[in-house]
N, CA, C and O atoms as a MOPAC input file, in Angstrom:
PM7 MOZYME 1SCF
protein

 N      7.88400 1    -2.66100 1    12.66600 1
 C      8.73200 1    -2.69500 1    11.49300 1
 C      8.45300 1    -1.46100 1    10.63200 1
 O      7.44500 1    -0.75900 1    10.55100 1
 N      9.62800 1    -1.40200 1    10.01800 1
 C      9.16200 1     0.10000 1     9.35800 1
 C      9.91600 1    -0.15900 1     8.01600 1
 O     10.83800 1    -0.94500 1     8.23400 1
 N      9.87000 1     0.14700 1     6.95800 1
 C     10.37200 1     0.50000 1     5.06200 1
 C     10.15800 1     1.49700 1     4.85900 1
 O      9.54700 1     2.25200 1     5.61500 1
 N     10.65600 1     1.80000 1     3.65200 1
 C     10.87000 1     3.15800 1     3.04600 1
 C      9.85600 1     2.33100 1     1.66700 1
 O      9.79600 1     1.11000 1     1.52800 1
 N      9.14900 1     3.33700 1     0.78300 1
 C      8.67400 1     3.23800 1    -0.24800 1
 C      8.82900 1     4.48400 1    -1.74100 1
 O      7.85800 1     5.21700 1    -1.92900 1
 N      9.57800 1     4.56500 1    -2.31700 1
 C     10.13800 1     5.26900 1    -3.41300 1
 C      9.53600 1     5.62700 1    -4.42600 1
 O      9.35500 1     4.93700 1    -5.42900 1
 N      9.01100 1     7.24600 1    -4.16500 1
 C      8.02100 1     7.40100 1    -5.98500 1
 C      8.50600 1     8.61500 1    -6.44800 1
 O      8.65500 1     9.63100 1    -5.77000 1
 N      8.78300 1     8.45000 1    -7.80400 1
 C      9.17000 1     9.19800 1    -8.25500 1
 C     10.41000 1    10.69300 1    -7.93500 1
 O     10.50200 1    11.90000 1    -8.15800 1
 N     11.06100 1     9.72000 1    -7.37000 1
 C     12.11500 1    10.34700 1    -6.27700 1
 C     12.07100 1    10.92600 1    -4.97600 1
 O     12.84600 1    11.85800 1    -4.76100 1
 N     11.06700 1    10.42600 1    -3.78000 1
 C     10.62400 1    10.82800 1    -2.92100 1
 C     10.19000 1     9.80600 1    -2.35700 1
 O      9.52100 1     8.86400 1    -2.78300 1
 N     10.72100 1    10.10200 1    -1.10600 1
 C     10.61300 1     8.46900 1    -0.32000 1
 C      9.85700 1     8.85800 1     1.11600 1
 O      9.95300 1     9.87400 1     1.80400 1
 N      9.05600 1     7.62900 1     1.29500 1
 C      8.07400 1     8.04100 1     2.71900 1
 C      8.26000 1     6.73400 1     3.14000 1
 O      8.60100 1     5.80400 1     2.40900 1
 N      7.97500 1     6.66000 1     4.62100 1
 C      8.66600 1     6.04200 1     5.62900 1
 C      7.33900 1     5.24800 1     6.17300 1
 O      6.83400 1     5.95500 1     7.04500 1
 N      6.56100 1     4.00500 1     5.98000 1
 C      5.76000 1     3.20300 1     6.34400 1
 C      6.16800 1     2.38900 1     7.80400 1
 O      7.23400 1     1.80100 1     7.98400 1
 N      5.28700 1     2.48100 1     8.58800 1
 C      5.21500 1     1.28900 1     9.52600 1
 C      4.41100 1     0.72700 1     9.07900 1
 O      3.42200 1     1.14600 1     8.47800 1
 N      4.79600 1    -0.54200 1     9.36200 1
 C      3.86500 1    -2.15700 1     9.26500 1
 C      3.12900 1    -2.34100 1    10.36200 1
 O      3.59400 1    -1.74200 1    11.33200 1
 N      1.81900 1    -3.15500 1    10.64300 1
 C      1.25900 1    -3.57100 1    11.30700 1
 C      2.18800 1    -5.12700 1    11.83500 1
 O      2.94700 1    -5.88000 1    11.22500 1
 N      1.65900 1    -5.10300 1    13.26500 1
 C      2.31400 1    -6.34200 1    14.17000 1
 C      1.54500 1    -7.69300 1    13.22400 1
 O      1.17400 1    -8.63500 1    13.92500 1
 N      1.33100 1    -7.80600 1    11.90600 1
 C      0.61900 1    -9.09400 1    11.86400 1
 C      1.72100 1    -9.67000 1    11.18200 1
 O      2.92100 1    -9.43300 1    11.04200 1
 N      0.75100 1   -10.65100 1    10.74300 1
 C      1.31800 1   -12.49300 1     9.66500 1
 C      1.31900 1   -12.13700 1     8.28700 1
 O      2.06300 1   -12.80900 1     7.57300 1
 N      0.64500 1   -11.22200 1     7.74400 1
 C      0.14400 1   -10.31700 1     6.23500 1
 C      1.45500 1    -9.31300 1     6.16600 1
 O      2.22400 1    -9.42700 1     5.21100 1
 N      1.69600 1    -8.33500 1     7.18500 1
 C      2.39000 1    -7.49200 1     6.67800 1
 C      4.00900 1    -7.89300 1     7.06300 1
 O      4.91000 1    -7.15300 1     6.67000 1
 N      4.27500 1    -8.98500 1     7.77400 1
 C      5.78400 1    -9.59500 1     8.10100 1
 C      5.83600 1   -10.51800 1     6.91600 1
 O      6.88000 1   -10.27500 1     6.31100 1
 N      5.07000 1   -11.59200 1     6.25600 1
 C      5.20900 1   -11.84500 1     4.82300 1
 C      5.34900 1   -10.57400 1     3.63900 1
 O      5.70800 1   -10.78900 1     2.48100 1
 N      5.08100 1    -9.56100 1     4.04400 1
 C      4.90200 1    -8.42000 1     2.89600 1
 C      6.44200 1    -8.14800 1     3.18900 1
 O      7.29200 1    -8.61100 1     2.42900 1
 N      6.67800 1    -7.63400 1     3.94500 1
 C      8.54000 1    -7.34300 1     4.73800 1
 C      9.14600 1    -8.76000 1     4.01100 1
 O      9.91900 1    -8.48600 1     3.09300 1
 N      9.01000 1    -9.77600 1     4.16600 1
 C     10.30500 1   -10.50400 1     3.85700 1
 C      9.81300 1   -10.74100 1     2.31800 1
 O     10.15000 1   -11.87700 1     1.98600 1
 N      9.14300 1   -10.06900 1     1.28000 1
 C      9.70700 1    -9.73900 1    -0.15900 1
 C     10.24400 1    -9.12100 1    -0.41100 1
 O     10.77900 1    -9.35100 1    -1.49500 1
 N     10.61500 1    -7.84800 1     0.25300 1
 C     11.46800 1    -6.98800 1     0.00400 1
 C     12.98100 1    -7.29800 1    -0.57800 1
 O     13.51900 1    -8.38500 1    -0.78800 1
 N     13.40700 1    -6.14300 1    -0.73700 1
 C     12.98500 1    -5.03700 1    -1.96700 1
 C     11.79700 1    -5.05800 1    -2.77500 1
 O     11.12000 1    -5.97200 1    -2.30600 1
 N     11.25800 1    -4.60000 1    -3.62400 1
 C     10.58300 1    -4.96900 1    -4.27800 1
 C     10.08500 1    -3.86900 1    -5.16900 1
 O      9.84100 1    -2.80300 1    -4.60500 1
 N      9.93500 1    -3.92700 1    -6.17100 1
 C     10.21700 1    -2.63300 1    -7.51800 1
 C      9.06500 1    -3.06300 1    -8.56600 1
 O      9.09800 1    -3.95200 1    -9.41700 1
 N      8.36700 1    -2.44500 1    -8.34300 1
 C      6.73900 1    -2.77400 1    -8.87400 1
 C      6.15500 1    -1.26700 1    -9.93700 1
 O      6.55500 1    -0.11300 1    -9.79000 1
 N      5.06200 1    -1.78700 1   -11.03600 1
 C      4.23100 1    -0.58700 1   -11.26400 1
 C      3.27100 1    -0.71000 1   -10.80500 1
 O      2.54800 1    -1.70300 1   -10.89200 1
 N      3.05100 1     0.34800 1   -10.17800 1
 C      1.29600 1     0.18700 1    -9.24600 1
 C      0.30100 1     1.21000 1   -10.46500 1
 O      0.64100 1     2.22500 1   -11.07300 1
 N     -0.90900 1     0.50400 1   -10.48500 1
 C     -1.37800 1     0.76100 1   -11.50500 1
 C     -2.57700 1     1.81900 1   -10.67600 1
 O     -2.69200 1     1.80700 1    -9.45100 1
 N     -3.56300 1     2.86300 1   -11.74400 1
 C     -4.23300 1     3.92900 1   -10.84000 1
 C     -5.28900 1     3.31900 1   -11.25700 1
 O     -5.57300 1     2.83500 1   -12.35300 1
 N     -6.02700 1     3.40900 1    -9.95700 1
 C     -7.73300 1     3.10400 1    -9.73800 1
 C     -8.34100 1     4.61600 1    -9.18600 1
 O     -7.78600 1     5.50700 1    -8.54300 1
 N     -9.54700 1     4.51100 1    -9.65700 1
 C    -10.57300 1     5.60400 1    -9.01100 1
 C    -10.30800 1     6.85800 1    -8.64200 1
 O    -11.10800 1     7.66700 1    -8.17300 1
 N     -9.28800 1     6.99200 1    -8.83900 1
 C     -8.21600 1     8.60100 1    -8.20300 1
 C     -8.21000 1     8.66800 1    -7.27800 1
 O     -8.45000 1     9.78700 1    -6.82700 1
 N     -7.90900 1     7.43400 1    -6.20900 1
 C     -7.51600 1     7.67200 1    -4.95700 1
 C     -6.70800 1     6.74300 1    -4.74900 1
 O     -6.14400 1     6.83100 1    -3.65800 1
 N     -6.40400 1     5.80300 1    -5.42800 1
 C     -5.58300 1     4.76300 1    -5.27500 1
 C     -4.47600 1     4.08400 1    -5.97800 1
 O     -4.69300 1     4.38400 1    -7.15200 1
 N     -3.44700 1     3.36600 1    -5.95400 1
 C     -2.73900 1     2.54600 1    -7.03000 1
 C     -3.03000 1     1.32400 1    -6.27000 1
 O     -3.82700 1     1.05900 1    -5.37000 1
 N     -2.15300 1     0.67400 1    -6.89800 1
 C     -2.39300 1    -0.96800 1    -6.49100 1
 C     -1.28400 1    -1.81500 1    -8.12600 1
 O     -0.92000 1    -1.34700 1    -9.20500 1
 N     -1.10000 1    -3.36300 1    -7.37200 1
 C     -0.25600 1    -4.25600 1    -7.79400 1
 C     -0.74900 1    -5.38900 1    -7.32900 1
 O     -1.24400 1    -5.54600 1    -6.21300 1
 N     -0.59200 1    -6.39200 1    -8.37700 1
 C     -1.26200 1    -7.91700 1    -7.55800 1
 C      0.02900 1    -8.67400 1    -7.55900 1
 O      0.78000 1    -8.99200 1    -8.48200 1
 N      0.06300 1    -8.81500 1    -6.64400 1
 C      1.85400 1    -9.74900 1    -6.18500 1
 C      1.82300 1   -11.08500 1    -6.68100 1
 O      0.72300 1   -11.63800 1    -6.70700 1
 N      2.67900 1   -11.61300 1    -7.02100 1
 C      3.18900 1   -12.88600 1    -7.63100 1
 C      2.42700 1   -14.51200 1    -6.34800 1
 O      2.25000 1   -15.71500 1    -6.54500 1
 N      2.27600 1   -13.87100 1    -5.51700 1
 C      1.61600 1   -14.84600 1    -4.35500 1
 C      0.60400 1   -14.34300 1    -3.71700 1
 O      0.10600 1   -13.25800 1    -4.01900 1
 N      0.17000 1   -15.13500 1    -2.70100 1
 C     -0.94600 1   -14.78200 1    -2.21400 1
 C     -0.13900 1   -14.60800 1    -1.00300 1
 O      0.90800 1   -15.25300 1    -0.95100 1
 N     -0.54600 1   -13.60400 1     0.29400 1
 C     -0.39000 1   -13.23500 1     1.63300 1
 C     -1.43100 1   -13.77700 1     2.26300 1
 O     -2.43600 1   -13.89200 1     1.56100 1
 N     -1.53700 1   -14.27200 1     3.73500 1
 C     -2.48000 1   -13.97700 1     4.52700 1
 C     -2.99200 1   -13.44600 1     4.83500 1
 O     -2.30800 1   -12.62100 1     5.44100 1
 N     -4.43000 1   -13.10400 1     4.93900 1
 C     -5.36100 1   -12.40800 1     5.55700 1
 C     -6.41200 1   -12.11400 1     6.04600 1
 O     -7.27100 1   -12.87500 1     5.60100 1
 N     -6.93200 1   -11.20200 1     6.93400 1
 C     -8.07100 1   -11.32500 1     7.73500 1
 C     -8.60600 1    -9.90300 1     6.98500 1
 O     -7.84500 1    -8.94400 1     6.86200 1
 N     -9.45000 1    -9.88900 1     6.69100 1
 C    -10.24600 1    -8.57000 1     5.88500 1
 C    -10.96100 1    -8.13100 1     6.80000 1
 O    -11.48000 1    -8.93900 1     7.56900 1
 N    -11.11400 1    -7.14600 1     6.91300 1
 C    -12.28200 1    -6.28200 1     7.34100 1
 C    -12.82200 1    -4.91800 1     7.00200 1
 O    -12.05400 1    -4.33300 1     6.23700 1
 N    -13.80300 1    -4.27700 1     7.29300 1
 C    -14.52100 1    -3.40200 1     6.41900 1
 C    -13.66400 1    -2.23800 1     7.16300 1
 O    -13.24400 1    -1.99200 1     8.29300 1
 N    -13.64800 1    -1.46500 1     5.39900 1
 C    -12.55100 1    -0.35300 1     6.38000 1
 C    -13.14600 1     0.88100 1     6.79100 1
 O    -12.68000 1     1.55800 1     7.70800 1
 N    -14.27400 1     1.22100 1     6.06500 1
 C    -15.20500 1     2.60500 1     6.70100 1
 C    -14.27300 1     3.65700 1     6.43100 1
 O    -14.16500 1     4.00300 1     5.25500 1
 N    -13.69900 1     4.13200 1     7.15100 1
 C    -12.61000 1     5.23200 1     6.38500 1
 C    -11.54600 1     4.95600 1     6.39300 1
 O    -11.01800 1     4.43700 1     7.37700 1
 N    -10.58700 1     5.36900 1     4.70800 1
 C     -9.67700 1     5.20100 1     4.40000 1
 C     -8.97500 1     6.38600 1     4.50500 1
 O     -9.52100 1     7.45800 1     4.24300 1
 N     -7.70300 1     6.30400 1     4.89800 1
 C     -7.04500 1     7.26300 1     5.07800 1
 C     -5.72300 1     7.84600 1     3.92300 1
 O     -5.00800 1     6.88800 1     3.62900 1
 N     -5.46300 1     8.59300 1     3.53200 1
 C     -4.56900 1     8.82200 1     2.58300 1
 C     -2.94500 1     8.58900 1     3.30600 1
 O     -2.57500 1     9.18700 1     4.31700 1
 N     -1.92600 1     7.37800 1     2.37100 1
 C     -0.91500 1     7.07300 1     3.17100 1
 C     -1.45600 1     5.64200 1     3.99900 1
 O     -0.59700 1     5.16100 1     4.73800 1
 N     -2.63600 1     4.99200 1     3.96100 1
 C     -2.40700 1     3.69400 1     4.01300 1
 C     -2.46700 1     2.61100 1     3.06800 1
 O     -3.17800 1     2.51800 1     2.06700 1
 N     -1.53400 1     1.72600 1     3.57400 1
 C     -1.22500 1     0.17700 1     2.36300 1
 C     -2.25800 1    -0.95300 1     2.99800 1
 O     -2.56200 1    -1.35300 1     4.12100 1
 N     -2.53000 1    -1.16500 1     1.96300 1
 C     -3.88200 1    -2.30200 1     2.20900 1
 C     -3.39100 1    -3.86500 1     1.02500 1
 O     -2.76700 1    -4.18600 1     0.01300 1
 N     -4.23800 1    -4.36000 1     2.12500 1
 C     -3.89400 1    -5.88000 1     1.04100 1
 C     -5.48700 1    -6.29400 1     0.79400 1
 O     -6.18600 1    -6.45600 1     1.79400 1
 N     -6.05200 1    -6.46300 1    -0.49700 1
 C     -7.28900 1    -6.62000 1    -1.15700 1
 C     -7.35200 1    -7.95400 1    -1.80900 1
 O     -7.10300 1    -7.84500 1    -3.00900 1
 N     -7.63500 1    -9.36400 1    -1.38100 1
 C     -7.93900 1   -10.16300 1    -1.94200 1
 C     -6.56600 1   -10.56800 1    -2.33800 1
 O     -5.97200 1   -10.59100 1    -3.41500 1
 N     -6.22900 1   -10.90500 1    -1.01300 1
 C     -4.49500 1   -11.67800 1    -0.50300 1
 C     -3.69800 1   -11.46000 1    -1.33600 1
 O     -2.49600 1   -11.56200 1    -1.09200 1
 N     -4.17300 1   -11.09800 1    -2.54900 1
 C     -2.62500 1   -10.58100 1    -3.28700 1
 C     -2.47100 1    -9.38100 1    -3.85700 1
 O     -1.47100 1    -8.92800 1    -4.41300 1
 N     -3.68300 1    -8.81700 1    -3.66000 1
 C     -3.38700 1    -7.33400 1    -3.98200 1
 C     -2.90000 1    -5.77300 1    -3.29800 1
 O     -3.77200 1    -4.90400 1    -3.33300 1
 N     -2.16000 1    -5.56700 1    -2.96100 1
 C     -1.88200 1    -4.64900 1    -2.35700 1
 C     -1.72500 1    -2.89100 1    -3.08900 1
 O     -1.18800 1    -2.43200 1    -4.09700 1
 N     -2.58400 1    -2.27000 1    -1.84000 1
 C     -3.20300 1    -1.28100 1    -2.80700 1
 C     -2.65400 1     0.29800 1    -1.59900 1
 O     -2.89000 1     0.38800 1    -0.39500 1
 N     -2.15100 1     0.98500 1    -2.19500 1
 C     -1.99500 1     2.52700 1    -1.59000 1
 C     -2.62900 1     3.43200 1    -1.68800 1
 O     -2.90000 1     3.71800 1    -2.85400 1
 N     -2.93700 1     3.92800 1    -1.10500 1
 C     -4.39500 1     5.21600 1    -0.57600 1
 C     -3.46900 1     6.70400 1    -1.02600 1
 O     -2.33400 1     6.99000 1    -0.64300 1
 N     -4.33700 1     7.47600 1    -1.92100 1
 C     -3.76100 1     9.01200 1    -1.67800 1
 C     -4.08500 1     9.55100 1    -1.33000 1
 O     -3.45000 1    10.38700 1    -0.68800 1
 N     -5.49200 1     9.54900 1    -1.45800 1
 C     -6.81300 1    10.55300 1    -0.81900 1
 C     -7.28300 1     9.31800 1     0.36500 1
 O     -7.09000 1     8.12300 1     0.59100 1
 N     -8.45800 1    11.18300 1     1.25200 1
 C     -9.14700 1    10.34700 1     2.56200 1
 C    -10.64700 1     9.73300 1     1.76500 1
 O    -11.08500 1    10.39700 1     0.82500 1
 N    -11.40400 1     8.41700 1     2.20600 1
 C    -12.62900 1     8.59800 1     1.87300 1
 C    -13.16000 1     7.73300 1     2.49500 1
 O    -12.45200 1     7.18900 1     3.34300 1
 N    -14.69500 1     7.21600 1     2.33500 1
 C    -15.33500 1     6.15100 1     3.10900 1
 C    -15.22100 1     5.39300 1     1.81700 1
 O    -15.07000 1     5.68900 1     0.63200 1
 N    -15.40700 1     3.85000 1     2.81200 1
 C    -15.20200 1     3.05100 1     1.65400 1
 C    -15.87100 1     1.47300 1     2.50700 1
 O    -15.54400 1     0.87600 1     3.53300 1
 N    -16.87200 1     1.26500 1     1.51300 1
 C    -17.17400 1     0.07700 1     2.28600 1
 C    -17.01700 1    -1.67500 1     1.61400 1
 O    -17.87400 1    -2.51700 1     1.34600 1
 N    -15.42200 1    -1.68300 1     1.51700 1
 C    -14.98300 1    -2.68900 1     0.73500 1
 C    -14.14000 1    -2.93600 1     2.38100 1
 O    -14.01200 1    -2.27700 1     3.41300 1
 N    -13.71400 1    -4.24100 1     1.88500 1
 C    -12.83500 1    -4.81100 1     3.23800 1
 C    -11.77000 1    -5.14600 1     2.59900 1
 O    -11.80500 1    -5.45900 1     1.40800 1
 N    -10.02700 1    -5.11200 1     3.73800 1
 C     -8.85900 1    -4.65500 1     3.61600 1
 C     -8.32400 1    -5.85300 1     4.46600 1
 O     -9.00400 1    -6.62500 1     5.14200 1
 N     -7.24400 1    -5.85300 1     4.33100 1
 C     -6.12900 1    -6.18000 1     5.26300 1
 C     -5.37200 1    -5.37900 1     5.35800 1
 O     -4.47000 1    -5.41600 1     4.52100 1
 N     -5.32700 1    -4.06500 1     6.58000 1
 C     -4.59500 1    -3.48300 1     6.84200 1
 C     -2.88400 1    -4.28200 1     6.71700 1
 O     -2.74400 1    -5.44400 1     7.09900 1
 N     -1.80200 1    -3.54900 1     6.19500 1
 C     -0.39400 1    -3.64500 1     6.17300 1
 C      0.61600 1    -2.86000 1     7.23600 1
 O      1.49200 1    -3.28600 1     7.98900 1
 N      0.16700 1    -1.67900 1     6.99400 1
 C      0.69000 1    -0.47700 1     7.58300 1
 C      0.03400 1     0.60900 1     6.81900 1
 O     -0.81900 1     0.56400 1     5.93200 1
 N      0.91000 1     2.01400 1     7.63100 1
 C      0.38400 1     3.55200 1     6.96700 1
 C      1.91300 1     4.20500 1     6.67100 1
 O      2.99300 1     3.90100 1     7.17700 1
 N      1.59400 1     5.18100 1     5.69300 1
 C      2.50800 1     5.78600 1     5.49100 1
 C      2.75800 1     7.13100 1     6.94200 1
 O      1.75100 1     7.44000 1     7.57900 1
 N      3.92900 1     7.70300 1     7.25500 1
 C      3.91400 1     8.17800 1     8.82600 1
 C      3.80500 1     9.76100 1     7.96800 1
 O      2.73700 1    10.28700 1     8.28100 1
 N      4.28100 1    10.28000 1     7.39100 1
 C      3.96600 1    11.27200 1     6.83700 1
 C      3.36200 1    11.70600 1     5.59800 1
 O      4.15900 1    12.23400 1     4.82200 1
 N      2.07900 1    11.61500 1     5.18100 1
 C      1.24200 1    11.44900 1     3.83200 1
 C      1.40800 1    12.45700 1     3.19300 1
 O      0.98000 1    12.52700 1     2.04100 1
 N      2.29700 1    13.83400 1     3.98200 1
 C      2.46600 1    15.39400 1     2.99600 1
 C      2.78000 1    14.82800 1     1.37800 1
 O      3.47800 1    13.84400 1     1.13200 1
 N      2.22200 1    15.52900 1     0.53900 1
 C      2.44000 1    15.42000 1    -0.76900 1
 C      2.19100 1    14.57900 1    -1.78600 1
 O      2.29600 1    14.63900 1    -3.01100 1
 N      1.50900 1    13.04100 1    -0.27400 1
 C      1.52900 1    12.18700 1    -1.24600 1
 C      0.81900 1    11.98700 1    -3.06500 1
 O      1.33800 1    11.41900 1    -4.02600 1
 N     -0.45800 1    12.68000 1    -2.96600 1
 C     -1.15800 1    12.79600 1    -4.07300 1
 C     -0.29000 1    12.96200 1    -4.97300 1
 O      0.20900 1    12.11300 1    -5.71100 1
 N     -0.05100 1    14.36700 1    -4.90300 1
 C      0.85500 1    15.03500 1    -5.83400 1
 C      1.91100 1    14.25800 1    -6.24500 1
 O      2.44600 1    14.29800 1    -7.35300 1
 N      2.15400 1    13.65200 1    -5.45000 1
 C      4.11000 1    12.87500 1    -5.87500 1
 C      3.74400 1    11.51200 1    -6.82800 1
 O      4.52900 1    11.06100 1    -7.66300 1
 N      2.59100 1    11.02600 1    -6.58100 1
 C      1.82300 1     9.57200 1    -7.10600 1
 C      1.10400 1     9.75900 1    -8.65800 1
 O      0.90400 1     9.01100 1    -9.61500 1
 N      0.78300 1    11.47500 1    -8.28000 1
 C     -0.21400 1    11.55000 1    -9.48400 1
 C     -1.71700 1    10.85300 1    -9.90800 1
 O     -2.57900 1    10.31500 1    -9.21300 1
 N     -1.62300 1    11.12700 1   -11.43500 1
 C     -2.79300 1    10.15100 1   -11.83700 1
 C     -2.86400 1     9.45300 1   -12.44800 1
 O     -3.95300 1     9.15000 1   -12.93500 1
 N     -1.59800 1     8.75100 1   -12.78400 1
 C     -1.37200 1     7.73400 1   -14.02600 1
 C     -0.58800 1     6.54700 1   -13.30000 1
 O     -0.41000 1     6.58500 1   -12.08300 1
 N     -0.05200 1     5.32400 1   -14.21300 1
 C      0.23000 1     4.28500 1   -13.38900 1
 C      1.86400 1     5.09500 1   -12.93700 1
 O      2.21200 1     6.20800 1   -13.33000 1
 N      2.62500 1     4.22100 1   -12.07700 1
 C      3.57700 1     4.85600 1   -11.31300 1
 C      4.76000 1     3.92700 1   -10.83200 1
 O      4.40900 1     3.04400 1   -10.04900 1
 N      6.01600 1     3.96600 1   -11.13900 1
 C      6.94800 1     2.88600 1   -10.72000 1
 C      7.35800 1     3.07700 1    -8.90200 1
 O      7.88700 1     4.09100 1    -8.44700 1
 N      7.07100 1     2.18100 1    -8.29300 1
 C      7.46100 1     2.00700 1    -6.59400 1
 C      8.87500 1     1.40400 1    -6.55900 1
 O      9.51800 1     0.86300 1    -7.45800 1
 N      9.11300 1     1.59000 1    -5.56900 1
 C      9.98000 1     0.87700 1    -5.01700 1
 C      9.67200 1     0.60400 1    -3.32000 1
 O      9.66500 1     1.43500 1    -2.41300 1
 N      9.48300 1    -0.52700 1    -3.27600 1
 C      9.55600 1    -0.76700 1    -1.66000 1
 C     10.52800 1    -1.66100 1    -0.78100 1
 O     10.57400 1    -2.89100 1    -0.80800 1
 N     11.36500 1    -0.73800 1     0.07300 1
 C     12.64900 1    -1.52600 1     0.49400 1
 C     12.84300 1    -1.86700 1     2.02500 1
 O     12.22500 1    -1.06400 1     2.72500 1
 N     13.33500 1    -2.55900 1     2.54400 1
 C     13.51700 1    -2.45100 1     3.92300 1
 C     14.53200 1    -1.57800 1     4.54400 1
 O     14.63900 1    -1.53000 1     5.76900 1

């Protein structure tokens, strides 16, 4: 499965992972959120429900992946780093060019659509 995700007029093209977490994440769509900035590598949003999930430790994070943090939080990567918190992978973004830059460092309005 694949969505488009919308920032600040620039849209990047996510595949989803084959699971039960990121096919519940797909059937909220649309979905038009402020993702708020953590640590300068990340945004994130805590969704109105909880998702399923299986966590695991992610060791390196990659810039351009969507993670789900404590079933309802779902969180986007800008930068690469190690990280020894555990995830529920969603999907990755397929082309991460620019992402920093386009996200910034302040909170940020999304859009995520099918």
């Amino acid at each position: 499965m694949q969505i488009k995700i919308s920032v600040n007029g620039k849209k990047f093209e996510i595949v989803l992972e084959n699971s039960e977490s990121a096919r519940e994440f797909y059937e909220m769509l649309p979905l038009e959120v402020t993702m708020n900035e953590l640590n300068g590598n990340e945004k994130y949003v805590r969704l109105n429900k909880n998702l399923p999930s299986k966590d695991s430790r992610a060791g390196i994070i990659n810039a351009g992946d969507l993670m789900l943090w404590s079933s309802n939080t779902v969180v986007l990567f800008y930068e690469t780093f190690s990280s020894s918190y555990s995830y529920t992978r969603l999907g990755k973004i397929l082309n991460p060019v620019d992402l920093s830059e386009t996200v910034g460092n302040g909170n940020i309005q999304v859009k995520f659509e099918k």
